[in-house]
Coordinates of C-alpha atoms and ligand atoms in Angstrom, one line a residue:
M1 CA -17.1 300.6 -33.4
I2 CA -18.7 299.1 -36.4
K3 CA -15.5 299.9 -38.3
Y4 CA -13.4 297.8 -35.9
R5 CA -15.8 294.9 -36.1
L6 CA -15.7 295.0 -39.9
I7 CA -11.9 295.1 -40.0
A8 CA -11.8 292.1 -37.6
F9 CA -14.3 290.2 -39.6
L10 CA -12.5 290.9 -42.9
A11 CA -9.1 289.9 -41.4
V12 CA -10.5 286.4 -40.5
L13 CA -12.3 286.1 -43.8
L14 CA -9.2 287.1 -45.8
Q15 CA -7.1 284.6 -44.1
L16 CA -9.6 281.8 -44.4
H17 CA -10.1 282.3 -48.1
C18 CA -6.7 283.3 -49.2
P19 CA -4.2 281.3 -47.1
T20 CA -1.5 282.0 -49.6
L21 CA -1.6 285.7 -48.9
G22 CA -0.4 284.9 -45.4
Q23 CA 2.4 282.8 -46.8
P24 CA 3.5 281.9 -50.2
Y25 CA 2.7 278.4 -51.3
P26 CA 5.7 276.3 -50.4
N27 CA 6.8 273.9 -53.1
Y28 CA 9.5 272.4 -51.1
H29 CA 9.9 269.0 -52.9
A30 CA 12.5 269.2 -55.5
D31 CA 10.8 266.4 -57.4
F32 CA 7.4 267.9 -57.5
V33 CA 6.4 268.8 -61.0
G34 CA 3.6 271.3 -61.7
I35 CA 1.6 271.4 -64.9
G36 CA 1.2 275.1 -65.0
D37 CA -0.8 278.0 -63.7
H38 CA -3.5 276.7 -61.3
G39 CA -6.0 279.3 -62.3
A40 CA -5.5 279.2 -66.0
D41 CA -8.1 277.4 -68.2
L42 CA -6.9 274.1 -69.5
K43 CA -7.3 273.4 -73.2
W44 CA -9.3 270.3 -74.2
W45 CA -6.2 268.4 -75.2
Q46 CA -4.2 269.1 -72.0
T47 CA -6.1 266.5 -69.9
A48 CA -7.6 264.5 -72.7
A49 CA -8.1 260.7 -72.9
F50 CA -7.0 259.9 -76.5
Y51 CA -7.9 256.6 -78.1
Q52 CA -6.2 255.2 -81.1
I53 CA -8.4 253.4 -83.6
Y54 CA -6.8 251.0 -86.1
P55 CA -9.6 251.1 -88.6
R56 CA -8.9 247.8 -90.3
S57 CA -9.5 246.1 -87.0
F58 CA -12.1 248.1 -85.1
K59 CA -15.5 247.2 -86.6
D60 CA -16.4 245.7 -89.9
S61 CA -19.9 247.0 -91.0
N62 CA -20.0 245.3 -94.5
G63 CA -18.8 241.8 -93.8
D64 CA -15.6 241.9 -95.9
G65 CA -13.4 241.0 -92.9
V66 CA -11.8 244.5 -92.7
G67 CA -13.0 247.3 -90.4
D68 CA -14.4 250.5 -91.9
L69 CA -15.7 254.0 -91.3
N70 CA -19.3 253.0 -90.8
G71 CA -18.2 250.5 -88.3
I72 CA -16.4 253.2 -86.4
A73 CA -19.4 255.5 -86.5
E74 CA -21.6 252.7 -85.3
Q75 CA -19.3 252.0 -82.3
L76 CA -18.4 255.6 -81.4
P77 CA -20.8 255.5 -78.4
Y78 CA -18.5 252.9 -76.9
L79 CA -15.7 255.5 -76.8
K80 CA -18.1 257.8 -75.0
E81 CA -18.8 255.1 -72.5
L82 CA -15.1 254.8 -71.9
G83 CA -14.8 258.6 -71.3
I84 CA -12.7 259.3 -74.4
T85 CA -12.1 262.9 -75.5
A86 CA -10.6 262.3 -79.0
T87 CA -9.7 259.4 -81.2
W88 CA -6.9 259.3 -83.7
L89 CA -7.5 257.0 -86.7
S90 CA -4.6 255.2 -88.5
P91 CA -4.7 256.1 -92.2
I92 CA -8.0 255.8 -94.0
F93 CA -6.9 257.2 -97.4
T94 CA -6.6 255.6 -100.8
S95 CA -3.8 253.1 -100.7
P96 CA -2.6 249.8 -102.3
M97 CA -2.1 248.7 -98.6
A98 CA 1.5 247.6 -99.0
D99 CA 1.9 249.0 -95.4
F100 CA -1.8 248.9 -94.6
G101 CA -2.6 252.4 -95.4
Y102 CA 0.7 254.0 -94.5
D103 CA 1.4 254.0 -98.3
I104 CA -1.0 256.6 -99.5
A105 CA -1.9 256.9 -103.2
N106 CA -4.2 259.9 -102.7
F107 CA -4.0 262.0 -99.6
T108 CA -7.4 263.6 -99.9
E109 CA -9.5 260.6 -100.8
I110 CA -11.0 257.8 -98.7
A111 CA -9.9 254.3 -99.4
P112 CA -12.9 252.3 -100.8
I113 CA -12.2 249.5 -98.4
F114 CA -12.9 251.9 -95.5
G115 CA -15.9 253.7 -97.2
T116 CA -16.6 256.9 -99.0
M117 CA -16.2 260.6 -98.3
A118 CA -19.9 260.7 -97.4
D119 CA -19.2 257.9 -94.8
F120 CA -16.3 260.1 -93.4
E121 CA -18.6 263.1 -93.2
H122 CA -21.2 261.0 -91.5
L123 CA -18.6 259.8 -89.0
M124 CA -17.7 263.5 -88.3
E125 CA -21.4 264.2 -87.6
V126 CA -21.7 261.3 -85.2
A127 CA -18.5 262.4 -83.5
K128 CA -19.8 265.9 -83.1
K129 CA -23.0 264.8 -81.5
L130 CA -21.1 262.7 -79.0
D131 CA -18.5 265.4 -78.4
I132 CA -15.6 263.2 -79.5
K133 CA -12.9 264.8 -81.5
I134 CA -11.5 263.1 -84.6
I135 CA -7.7 263.2 -85.3
L136 CA -6.3 261.9 -88.6
D137 CA -3.0 260.3 -89.4
F138 CA -0.8 262.6 -91.5
V139 CA 1.9 260.6 -93.3
P140 CA 4.4 263.2 -94.6
N141 CA 7.5 261.2 -95.2
H142 CA 6.4 259.2 -98.2
S143 CA 3.6 258.4 -100.5
S144 CA 2.7 255.2 -102.3
D145 CA 4.6 254.5 -105.6
E146 CA 1.0 254.3 -107.0
C147 CA 0.5 258.0 -106.2
E148 CA -0.1 260.2 -109.2
W149 CA 2.8 262.5 -108.0
F150 CA 5.2 259.6 -108.1
R151 CA 4.1 258.4 -111.5
R152 CA 4.6 261.9 -112.8
S153 CA 7.9 262.3 -111.0
A154 CA 9.2 259.1 -112.5
A155 CA 8.2 260.4 -115.9
R156 CA 10.1 263.6 -115.3
D157 CA 7.0 265.7 -115.5
P158 CA 8.5 269.2 -114.8
E159 CA 6.0 269.9 -112.1
F160 CA 6.8 266.7 -110.1
K161 CA 10.3 265.9 -111.3
D162 CA 11.9 266.7 -107.9
F163 CA 9.0 265.6 -105.7
Y164 CA 11.0 262.5 -104.6
V165 CA 14.6 261.8 -103.7
W166 CA 16.2 260.6 -107.0
H167 CA 19.8 259.8 -107.7
P168 CA 21.6 258.1 -110.6
G169 CA 23.8 256.0 -108.3
R170 CA 27.5 255.6 -107.9
M171 CA 29.5 254.3 -110.8
E172 CA 32.4 252.0 -109.8
N173 CA 34.4 250.2 -112.4
G174 CA 31.6 250.7 -114.9
N175 CA 29.1 249.2 -112.5
R176 CA 26.2 251.1 -111.1
H177 CA 25.6 250.9 -107.3
P178 CA 23.0 252.5 -105.0
P179 CA 23.9 256.1 -104.1
S180 CA 24.8 255.2 -100.5
N181 CA 24.7 252.4 -98.0
W182 CA 21.5 253.5 -96.4
I183 CA 19.2 250.8 -95.1
S184 CA 15.4 250.8 -95.0
V185 CA 13.5 250.4 -91.7
F186 CA 11.9 247.4 -93.3
R187 CA 15.3 245.8 -94.3
G188 CA 17.6 246.0 -97.3
S189 CA 18.8 248.9 -99.3
A190 CA 16.8 252.1 -98.9
W191 CA 17.4 252.8 -102.6
Q192 CA 15.3 251.2 -105.4
W193 CA 16.3 251.3 -109.1
H194 CA 13.5 252.7 -111.3
E195 CA 13.6 251.4 -114.8
G196 CA 11.5 254.1 -116.3
R197 CA 13.4 257.1 -114.9
Q198 CA 16.8 255.2 -115.0
E199 CA 17.5 256.5 -111.5
F200 CA 17.3 255.2 -107.9
Y201 CA 14.7 256.6 -105.5
L202 CA 14.9 256.7 -101.8
H203 CA 12.5 254.7 -99.6
Q204 CA 13.0 254.6 -95.9
F205 CA 10.2 252.1 -95.5
V206 CA 9.1 249.5 -98.1
K207 CA 10.0 250.1 -101.7
K208 CA 6.3 250.9 -102.4
Q209 CA 6.8 254.0 -100.1
P210 CA 9.0 256.4 -102.0
D211 CA 10.3 259.3 -99.7
L212 CA 9.0 262.8 -100.6
N213 CA 11.7 265.4 -101.1
Y214 CA 11.2 268.1 -98.4
R215 CA 14.0 270.2 -99.8
N216 CA 11.5 271.0 -102.6
P217 CA 9.3 273.9 -101.4
K218 CA 6.5 272.6 -103.7
V219 CA 6.4 269.4 -101.7
R220 CA 6.1 271.4 -98.5
E221 CA 3.3 273.5 -99.9
T222 CA 1.5 270.4 -101.2
M223 CA 1.6 268.7 -97.9
S224 CA 0.4 271.8 -96.0
N225 CA -2.5 271.8 -98.4
V226 CA -3.3 268.2 -97.3
L227 CA -3.6 269.5 -93.8
R228 CA -5.8 272.4 -94.9
F229 CA -8.1 270.0 -96.8
W230 CA -8.8 267.9 -93.7
L231 CA -9.0 270.9 -91.4
G232 CA -11.7 272.1 -93.7
K233 CA -13.6 268.9 -93.0
G234 CA -13.6 269.7 -89.3
V235 CA -10.9 267.4 -87.9
A236 CA -9.4 268.4 -84.5
G237 CA -5.9 267.7 -85.6
F238 CA -3.3 265.2 -86.8
R239 CA -1.0 262.5 -85.6
I240 CA 2.1 262.9 -87.7
D241 CA 3.7 259.7 -88.8
A242 CA 7.4 258.8 -88.8
V243 CA 8.5 262.4 -88.1
P244 CA 12.3 261.8 -87.6
H245 CA 12.6 260.3 -91.1
V246 CA 11.1 263.2 -93.0
F247 CA 14.4 264.9 -93.9
E248 CA 17.7 263.3 -94.9
I249 CA 21.0 265.0 -95.4
A250 CA 21.3 267.0 -98.6
P251 CA 23.8 265.6 -101.2
D252 CA 27.3 267.2 -101.0
N253 CA 28.6 269.6 -103.7
Q254 CA 29.5 266.6 -105.9
N255 CA 25.9 265.5 -105.6
Q256 CA 26.9 262.5 -103.5
Y257 CA 25.2 261.1 -100.4
R258 CA 27.4 260.1 -97.5
D259 CA 27.5 256.5 -96.2
E260 CA 26.2 256.0 -92.6
P261 CA 28.6 254.4 -90.1
R262 CA 28.1 250.9 -88.7
N263 CA 26.8 249.7 -85.4
D264 CA 29.1 247.0 -84.0
W265 CA 26.3 245.3 -82.2
D266 CA 24.4 244.3 -85.3
N267 CA 25.9 241.8 -87.8
D268 CA 23.0 241.6 -90.2
P269 CA 23.8 243.9 -93.1
E270 CA 20.2 243.9 -94.2
D271 CA 18.9 245.0 -90.8
Y272 CA 18.1 248.6 -90.0
G273 CA 20.1 248.4 -86.8
Y274 CA 23.3 247.7 -88.8
L275 CA 23.8 251.4 -89.3
Q276 CA 23.8 254.6 -87.2
H277 CA 21.2 256.7 -88.9
I278 CA 23.0 260.0 -88.6
Y279 CA 22.2 261.2 -92.1
T280 CA 18.6 259.9 -92.5
K281 CA 17.0 260.5 -89.1
D282 CA 16.5 263.5 -86.8
Q283 CA 17.9 266.1 -89.2
P284 CA 17.6 269.6 -87.7
E285 CA 15.3 270.8 -90.5
T286 CA 12.6 268.5 -89.4
I287 CA 11.9 270.5 -86.2
D288 CA 11.1 273.6 -88.2
L289 CA 9.0 271.7 -90.6
V290 CA 6.8 270.6 -87.7
Y291 CA 6.6 274.2 -86.5
S292 CA 5.4 275.2 -90.0
W293 CA 2.6 272.6 -89.8
R294 CA 1.6 274.0 -86.5
A295 CA 1.4 277.4 -88.1
V296 CA -1.0 276.0 -90.7
L297 CA -3.3 274.7 -87.9
D298 CA -3.1 278.0 -86.0
A299 CA -3.9 280.0 -89.1
H300 CA -6.9 277.8 -89.7
Q301 CA -8.1 278.4 -86.2
R302 CA -7.6 282.1 -86.5
E303 CA -9.7 282.2 -89.6
H304 CA -12.4 279.7 -88.6
G305 CA -12.5 279.9 -84.8
G306 CA -13.3 277.0 -82.6
E307 CA -11.2 275.0 -80.2
D308 CA -7.5 274.2 -80.6
R309 CA -6.5 272.0 -83.5
I310 CA -3.6 269.8 -82.4
L311 CA -0.5 267.9 -83.6
M312 CA 0.7 264.7 -82.0
A313 CA 4.1 263.8 -83.3
E314 CA 5.4 260.2 -83.7
T315 CA 9.1 260.7 -82.8
Y316 CA 11.1 257.7 -81.6
S317 CA 14.2 260.0 -81.0
P318 CA 16.5 260.8 -78.2
I319 CA 14.6 262.8 -75.5
D320 CA 16.5 266.1 -76.1
I321 CA 15.3 266.0 -79.7
V322 CA 11.8 264.9 -78.9
M323 CA 11.4 267.9 -76.5
Q324 CA 12.3 270.3 -79.3
Y325 CA 9.1 269.3 -81.1
Y326 CA 7.0 271.1 -78.4
G327 CA 8.2 274.4 -79.8
N328 CA 10.6 277.1 -78.5
A329 CA 10.6 280.7 -77.4
T330 CA 9.5 282.0 -80.7
A331 CA 7.6 279.1 -82.4
E332 CA 4.9 276.6 -81.4
G333 CA 5.3 273.0 -82.4
A334 CA 3.3 269.8 -81.7
Q335 CA 1.2 270.2 -78.6
L336 CA 1.9 266.5 -77.9
P337 CA 5.1 264.9 -79.1
F338 CA 4.3 261.3 -78.2
N339 CA 6.0 260.1 -75.0
F340 CA 7.1 256.6 -75.8
L341 CA 9.2 256.1 -72.7
L342 CA 6.7 253.7 -71.0
I343 CA 7.2 251.6 -74.1
S344 CA 11.0 252.0 -74.7
E345 CA 12.3 252.1 -71.2
L346 CA 10.2 249.5 -69.3
S347 CA 10.1 245.7 -69.5
N348 CA 8.5 242.9 -67.7
S349 CA 11.3 242.9 -65.2
S350 CA 11.4 246.6 -64.4
N351 CA 11.2 247.5 -60.7
A352 CA 9.4 250.5 -59.1
H353 CA 12.6 252.6 -59.3
A354 CA 12.7 252.1 -63.1
Y355 CA 9.1 253.2 -63.3
E356 CA 9.9 256.2 -61.2
G357 CA 12.9 257.1 -63.4
T358 CA 10.9 256.6 -66.6
V359 CA 8.0 258.9 -65.5
L360 CA 10.3 261.6 -64.1
K361 CA 12.5 261.5 -67.2
W362 CA 9.7 263.0 -69.3
L363 CA 8.5 265.4 -66.6
Q364 CA 12.0 266.7 -65.9
H365 CA 13.0 267.1 -69.5
M366 CA 9.7 268.8 -70.5
P367 CA 10.1 272.5 -71.2
K368 CA 8.2 274.7 -68.8
G369 CA 4.5 275.3 -69.6
R370 CA 4.2 272.3 -71.9
T371 CA 1.8 269.3 -71.4
A372 CA 2.9 265.8 -70.7
N373 CA 1.4 262.7 -72.3
W374 CA 1.6 259.0 -71.7
V375 CA 1.5 256.4 -74.4
L376 CA 1.1 252.7 -73.4
G377 CA 0.8 251.2 -76.8
N378 CA 0.1 251.5 -80.5
H379 CA -0.2 249.5 -83.7
D380 CA 3.6 249.2 -84.0
Q381 CA 4.3 247.9 -80.5
P382 CA 3.6 244.6 -78.7
R383 CA 0.4 245.0 -76.6
V384 CA 1.0 246.4 -73.1
G385 CA -0.2 243.2 -71.4
S386 CA 2.3 241.1 -73.5
R387 CA 5.1 243.6 -72.9
L388 CA 4.8 244.5 -69.2
G389 CA 2.5 241.7 -68.0
R390 CA -1.1 240.7 -68.4
D391 CA -1.6 241.2 -64.6
R392 CA -0.2 244.7 -64.8
V393 CA -2.8 246.0 -67.3
D394 CA -5.0 247.8 -64.6
M395 CA -2.1 249.3 -62.8
L396 CA -0.7 250.8 -66.0
N397 CA -4.1 252.2 -66.9
M398 CA -4.2 253.6 -63.4
L399 CA -0.8 255.2 -63.7
T400 CA -1.5 256.9 -67.0
A401 CA -5.0 258.1 -65.9
T402 CA -3.6 259.7 -62.7
L403 CA -0.4 261.2 -64.1
P404 CA -0.6 264.9 -65.3
G405 CA -1.4 265.6 -68.9
A406 CA -3.0 263.6 -71.7
S407 CA -2.9 259.8 -72.1
V408 CA -3.1 257.7 -75.3
T409 CA -4.8 254.3 -75.3
Y410 CA -4.5 251.9 -78.2
Q411 CA -7.7 250.1 -79.0
G412 CA -8.3 247.0 -76.9
E413 CA -5.8 247.9 -74.2
E414 CA -8.8 248.9 -72.0
L415 CA -9.9 245.3 -72.3
G416 CA -6.5 243.7 -71.6
M417 CA -6.2 242.4 -75.2
T418 CA -2.8 240.8 -75.6
N419 CA -0.6 239.8 -78.6
V420 CA -2.0 237.1 -80.8
W421 CA 0.4 234.6 -82.2
I422 CA 0.2 234.7 -86.1
S423 CA 1.7 231.9 -88.2
W424 CA 4.2 232.7 -91.0
K425 CA 1.5 231.7 -93.4
D426 CA -1.0 234.2 -92.0
T427 CA 1.6 237.0 -91.6
V428 CA 0.8 240.1 -93.7
D429 CA 2.9 242.9 -92.1
P430 CA 5.6 244.0 -94.6
S431 CA 8.0 244.5 -91.7
A432 CA 7.8 240.7 -91.1
C433 CA 7.2 239.5 -94.6
N434 CA 10.5 241.1 -95.7
T435 CA 12.3 238.7 -93.3
N436 CA 12.0 234.9 -93.2
P437 CA 10.1 232.2 -91.2
S438 CA 12.8 231.9 -88.6
I439 CA 13.0 235.5 -87.5
Y440 CA 9.7 237.1 -88.6
E441 CA 8.2 237.1 -85.1
Q442 CA 10.7 239.6 -83.9
Y443 CA 9.6 242.1 -86.6
S444 CA 5.9 241.4 -87.0
R445 CA 3.3 243.9 -85.9
D446 CA 0.4 241.7 -86.8
P447 CA 0.0 240.3 -83.2
E448 CA -1.1 243.7 -81.9
R449 CA -3.3 244.4 -84.9
T450 CA -5.9 241.6 -84.7
P451 CA -9.6 242.5 -84.7
F452 CA -11.2 244.2 -81.7
Q453 CA -13.1 241.9 -79.4
W454 CA -16.7 243.1 -79.0
T455 CA -18.6 239.9 -78.0
D456 CA -18.3 236.2 -77.7
A457 CA -20.1 235.6 -81.0
Q458 CA -18.6 234.8 -84.4
D459 CA -15.5 236.8 -85.2
A460 CA -15.7 238.3 -81.7
G461 CA -18.5 240.5 -83.0
F462 CA -16.0 242.4 -85.2
S463 CA -17.3 241.1 -88.5
N464 CA -19.5 238.4 -90.0
A465 CA -17.1 237.4 -92.7
S466 CA -16.0 233.8 -93.0
K467 CA -12.4 235.1 -92.7
T468 CA -11.1 238.3 -91.1
W469 CA -8.0 240.0 -92.5
L470 CA -6.0 238.8 -89.4
P471 CA -7.2 235.9 -87.2
I472 CA -9.2 236.6 -84.1
A473 CA -7.5 236.1 -80.7
V474 CA -8.3 232.7 -79.1
D475 CA -9.2 234.4 -75.8
Y476 CA -12.1 236.4 -77.3
K477 CA -14.8 234.5 -75.4
E478 CA -13.6 235.9 -72.1
V479 CA -11.8 239.1 -73.2
N480 CA -14.5 241.2 -74.9
V481 CA -16.6 244.3 -74.3
E482 CA -19.9 242.5 -73.6
Q483 CA -18.3 240.1 -70.9
E484 CA -16.3 242.9 -69.3
R485 CA -19.2 245.2 -69.0
Q486 CA -20.8 242.7 -66.7
K487 CA -17.9 242.2 -64.3
P488 CA -17.6 245.1 -61.9
L489 CA -13.9 245.0 -61.7
S490 CA -13.0 243.9 -65.2
H491 CA -10.2 245.8 -67.0
L492 CA -12.9 247.7 -68.9
N493 CA -14.7 248.8 -65.8
V494 CA -11.6 249.8 -64.0
F495 CA -10.6 251.9 -67.0
K496 CA -14.0 253.6 -67.0
Q497 CA -13.9 254.4 -63.3
L498 CA -10.5 255.9 -63.7
W499 CA -11.6 258.3 -66.4
Q500 CA -14.7 259.2 -64.6
L501 CA -12.6 260.1 -61.6
R502 CA -10.2 262.0 -63.8
K503 CA -13.0 264.0 -65.3
Q504 CA -14.4 265.1 -61.9
S505 CA -11.1 265.8 -60.2
Q506 CA -9.4 269.2 -60.5
T507 CA -6.4 267.7 -58.6
L508 CA -5.9 265.0 -61.3
K509 CA -6.3 267.6 -64.0
R510 CA -4.2 270.4 -62.8
G511 CA -2.5 269.3 -59.6
E512 CA 1.2 269.0 -58.8
T513 CA 2.8 265.6 -59.1
E514 CA 5.3 263.7 -57.0
V515 CA 6.5 260.3 -58.2
K516 CA 8.3 258.0 -55.8
A517 CA 9.4 254.4 -55.6
L518 CA 8.6 253.4 -52.0
S519 CA 10.6 250.2 -52.5
D520 CA 11.6 247.9 -55.4
A521 CA 8.0 246.8 -55.5
V522 CA 5.9 249.8 -54.9
L523 CA 5.5 253.0 -56.9
A524 CA 3.5 255.9 -55.6
V525 CA 2.2 258.9 -57.5
K526 CA 0.9 261.8 -55.4
R527 CA -1.2 264.5 -57.0
Y528 CA -2.2 267.5 -55.0
L529 CA -3.8 270.9 -55.5
E530 CA -4.3 273.7 -53.0
R531 CA -7.7 273.6 -51.3
D532 CA -8.7 270.3 -53.0
S533 CA -8.3 266.6 -52.3
T534 CA -4.9 264.9 -52.6
Y535 CA -4.7 261.6 -54.5
L536 CA -2.3 258.8 -54.2
T537 CA -1.9 256.1 -56.8
L538 CA -0.1 253.0 -55.5
L539 CA 1.2 250.2 -57.8
N540 CA 2.6 247.0 -56.4
I541 CA 4.6 245.9 -59.4
Y542 CA 5.8 242.6 -57.9
D543 CA 4.2 239.3 -56.7
G544 CA 4.6 239.7 -52.9
V545 CA 2.2 241.2 -50.4
E546 CA 3.6 244.6 -49.5
T547 CA 2.9 246.5 -46.3
I548 CA 3.8 250.1 -46.5
N549 CA 4.0 253.1 -44.2
L550 CA 3.0 256.0 -46.5
L551 CA 3.9 258.6 -43.8
Q552 CA 7.6 257.7 -44.2
S553 CA 7.6 259.0 -47.7
F554 CA 4.8 261.5 -47.5
P555 CA 4.9 262.9 -43.9
D556 CA 2.1 265.4 -44.6
L557 CA -0.6 262.8 -45.4
P558 CA -3.4 262.4 -42.9
P559 CA -3.6 259.1 -40.8
Q560 CA -6.4 257.7 -42.9
L561 CA -7.2 257.8 -46.6
K562 CA -10.3 256.8 -48.6
V563 CA -10.1 254.1 -51.3
V564 CA -11.5 255.4 -54.6
V565 CA -10.4 252.9 -57.3
V566 CA -9.5 249.3 -56.8
T567 CA -8.8 246.3 -59.1
E568 CA -9.9 242.7 -58.8
R569 CA -6.7 242.0 -57.0
S570 CA -7.4 244.4 -54.1
Q571 CA -8.7 243.3 -50.8
V572 CA -10.1 246.7 -49.9
K573 CA -13.3 248.1 -51.5
V574 CA -14.1 251.6 -52.8
G575 CA -15.2 253.7 -49.9
D576 CA -13.0 251.9 -47.3
L577 CA -10.7 253.9 -45.1
V578 CA -7.1 252.7 -44.9
N579 CA -4.4 253.6 -42.5
S580 CA -1.5 255.6 -43.9
T581 CA 1.0 254.0 -41.6
S582 CA 0.2 250.4 -42.4
L583 CA -1.3 249.8 -45.8
Q584 CA -1.4 246.4 -47.4
L585 CA -1.1 245.8 -51.1
Q586 CA -1.8 242.4 -52.7
P587 CA 0.4 241.0 -55.4
K588 CA 0.2 243.2 -58.5
D589 CA -2.4 245.2 -56.7
S590 CA -3.0 248.9 -57.4
L591 CA -5.2 251.5 -55.8
V592 CA -6.2 255.1 -56.0
L593 CA -6.6 256.8 -52.6
Q594 CA -7.9 260.2 -51.7
T595 CA -7.7 262.4 -48.6
T596 CA -11.0 262.5 -46.8
S597 CA -11.7 266.1 -45.8
S598 CA -10.9 269.6 -46.9
Y599 CA -9.0 270.1 -43.6
Y600 CA -6.6 267.4 -44.7
S601 CA -6.2 268.7 -48.1
Y602 CA -5.2 271.9 -46.5
A603 CA -2.7 270.1 -44.4
T604 CA -1.4 267.9 -47.2
N605 CA -1.0 270.8 -49.5
G606 CA 1.8 272.0 -47.4
E607 CA -0.4 274.5 -45.7
T608 CA 0.3 273.2 -42.2
R609 CA 2.5 276.1 -41.6
F610 CA -0.4 278.4 -42.1
L611 CA -2.2 277.1 -39.0
P612 CA -0.2 279.1 -36.5
V613 CA -0.6 282.1 -38.7
L614 CA -4.4 281.6 -38.5
G615 CA -4.0 281.6 -34.7
V616 CA -2.4 285.0 -34.9
Y617 CA -5.2 286.3 -37.0
L618 CA -7.9 284.9 -34.7
W619 CA -6.1 286.6 -31.8
L620 CA -6.1 289.9 -33.7
A621 CA -9.8 289.4 -34.5
Q622 CA -10.5 289.0 -30.8
V623 CA -8.5 292.2 -30.0
G624 CA -10.6 293.9 -32.7
L625 CA -13.9 292.6 -31.1
Y626 CA -12.7 293.7 -27.7
L627 CA -11.8 297.2 -28.9
S628 CA -15.1 297.5 -30.8
S629 CA -17.2 296.4 -27.7
R630 CA -15.6 299.0 -25.4
Ligands
GLC701 C1 5.0 254.8 -88.7 C2 3.7 253.9 -88.6 C3 4.0 252.6 -89.0 C4 4.4 252.6 -90.5 C5 5.6 253.6 -90.7 C6 5.7 253.9 -92.1 O1 6.0 254.4 -87.8 O2 3.3 254.0 -87.2 O3 2.9 251.7 -88.9 O4 4.7 251.4 -91.0 O5 5.4 254.8 -90.0 O6 4.7 254.8 -92.6

């Protein structure tokens, strides 16, 4: 009798706790995208909030008008307050600053303007205490022309002779011309004549940034050693700069470089867009090179233990190429090739269908088992508020915090900092200075690089210098950390709430994803996880009031949902219950909603079909009880 009772009890228990044993989990939406095995442990970077610090503009501790390492260390608790996991720092190495640190003269030395190696080590200690990981910028494509390697290469020192891409040029009618028609990203010929060596050298960026020659194994080894050096200092990984440019085609058997074909849409022969960069970008060798850097990181980890060291790759390339950087069946690549689609595919006038297409483009191209990431901005791109709308800052932060995978925030985007207009006279970015006063604004990256806005005091609390390296934004009295801390629904506080929620929620970390435009105006992102809450992020991209029936698009949602994050545009409050059949969104409003009980999370997880099965089990249990009591 006891035996029957036990069987009956176990049958009920089994079904209650393992509903999927009764029926396989039905993933019946073609557009659902999973982020991997539900049970598996997630690595720190897979759900991380990354934050990019542009050191020149973050915090100036010594009053010279330029940010520095001690400034970063001092303000690191602010990143903790935001909920940041790791920060990547734009270059902090010795540099003549022709491209503000992206022209490195010594790859293993700290630039005096940023501090000393002791300051860097101090920063690492502070970061460790706060449990914030430090990622450095690795700039492999080029060095500065003031780098020792370049000097020795120019002097034909046998050890460095082929460290850079040199060529005597083309002789035509007794006149010497550059070896090919290649154009620099920052305008004009990509070849510069060197008087000392009597040859041209290649520079895909400014002429003070000669390209390293990756066809030389010694260059590859030297750069791997740069990685090893900083790994030894305890960094958690690297953001790799300008990856698609690292290799260019090899010269042909007559030692000539081929010309690149023209683009019809560009009539300015000095402009980078004038040519199709089929020989200087996205060469297949580059992918393997990134894999070899990953191998350096993995070897370090095997030897020294600890958590994953990671690579984030800057690749503005066609999506099929970007995806190859993740790795393949036999080799691992960058854990996070940057997803720039939110930058390159969306504009101020994009509708919800465009947003849906952009998000799905990444998710659907991503190889199985890899981790997504979402980049809203960086030091090379107009600020997100200026690009997609000041009044869309919160909704975009909401989107990236509730999509699967990692997100990358550029400093100041959490405050809603926008582009600052910089006069031609104050312009310092080489990309703009290489143009002229009538077109420079199209090329300048200074507007997104202005000093961070901490307070409403002098220099926005960034510095106490009489002049900062770039002017301070005029809106700093309203848009700053101190002010925004006080307003419950400031951009800053919405950002913080989002990342708090993200940290607590298993669904947001590892749940499945469905992205849908509900109309031209409204985008919805549904995240769900078996036996956990379902979340719904809603963005009203347009200026009208929108009333939506969520059940039309998500029939398995419960009749009511709880509001968990709002913005200052919302009319509902956190904790309110809203009706799924008639939900109102204010102009440019955005909300995060959550299912209210575990029953509903069962139902919304596609488990409704399990309920009749449960009935059968209960009936069997009763039969068992009856038999046992006879
Ligand atoms: C990358 C950097 C950019 C720099 C360029 C050359 O694109 O993000 O700021 O100018 O590489 O190093």
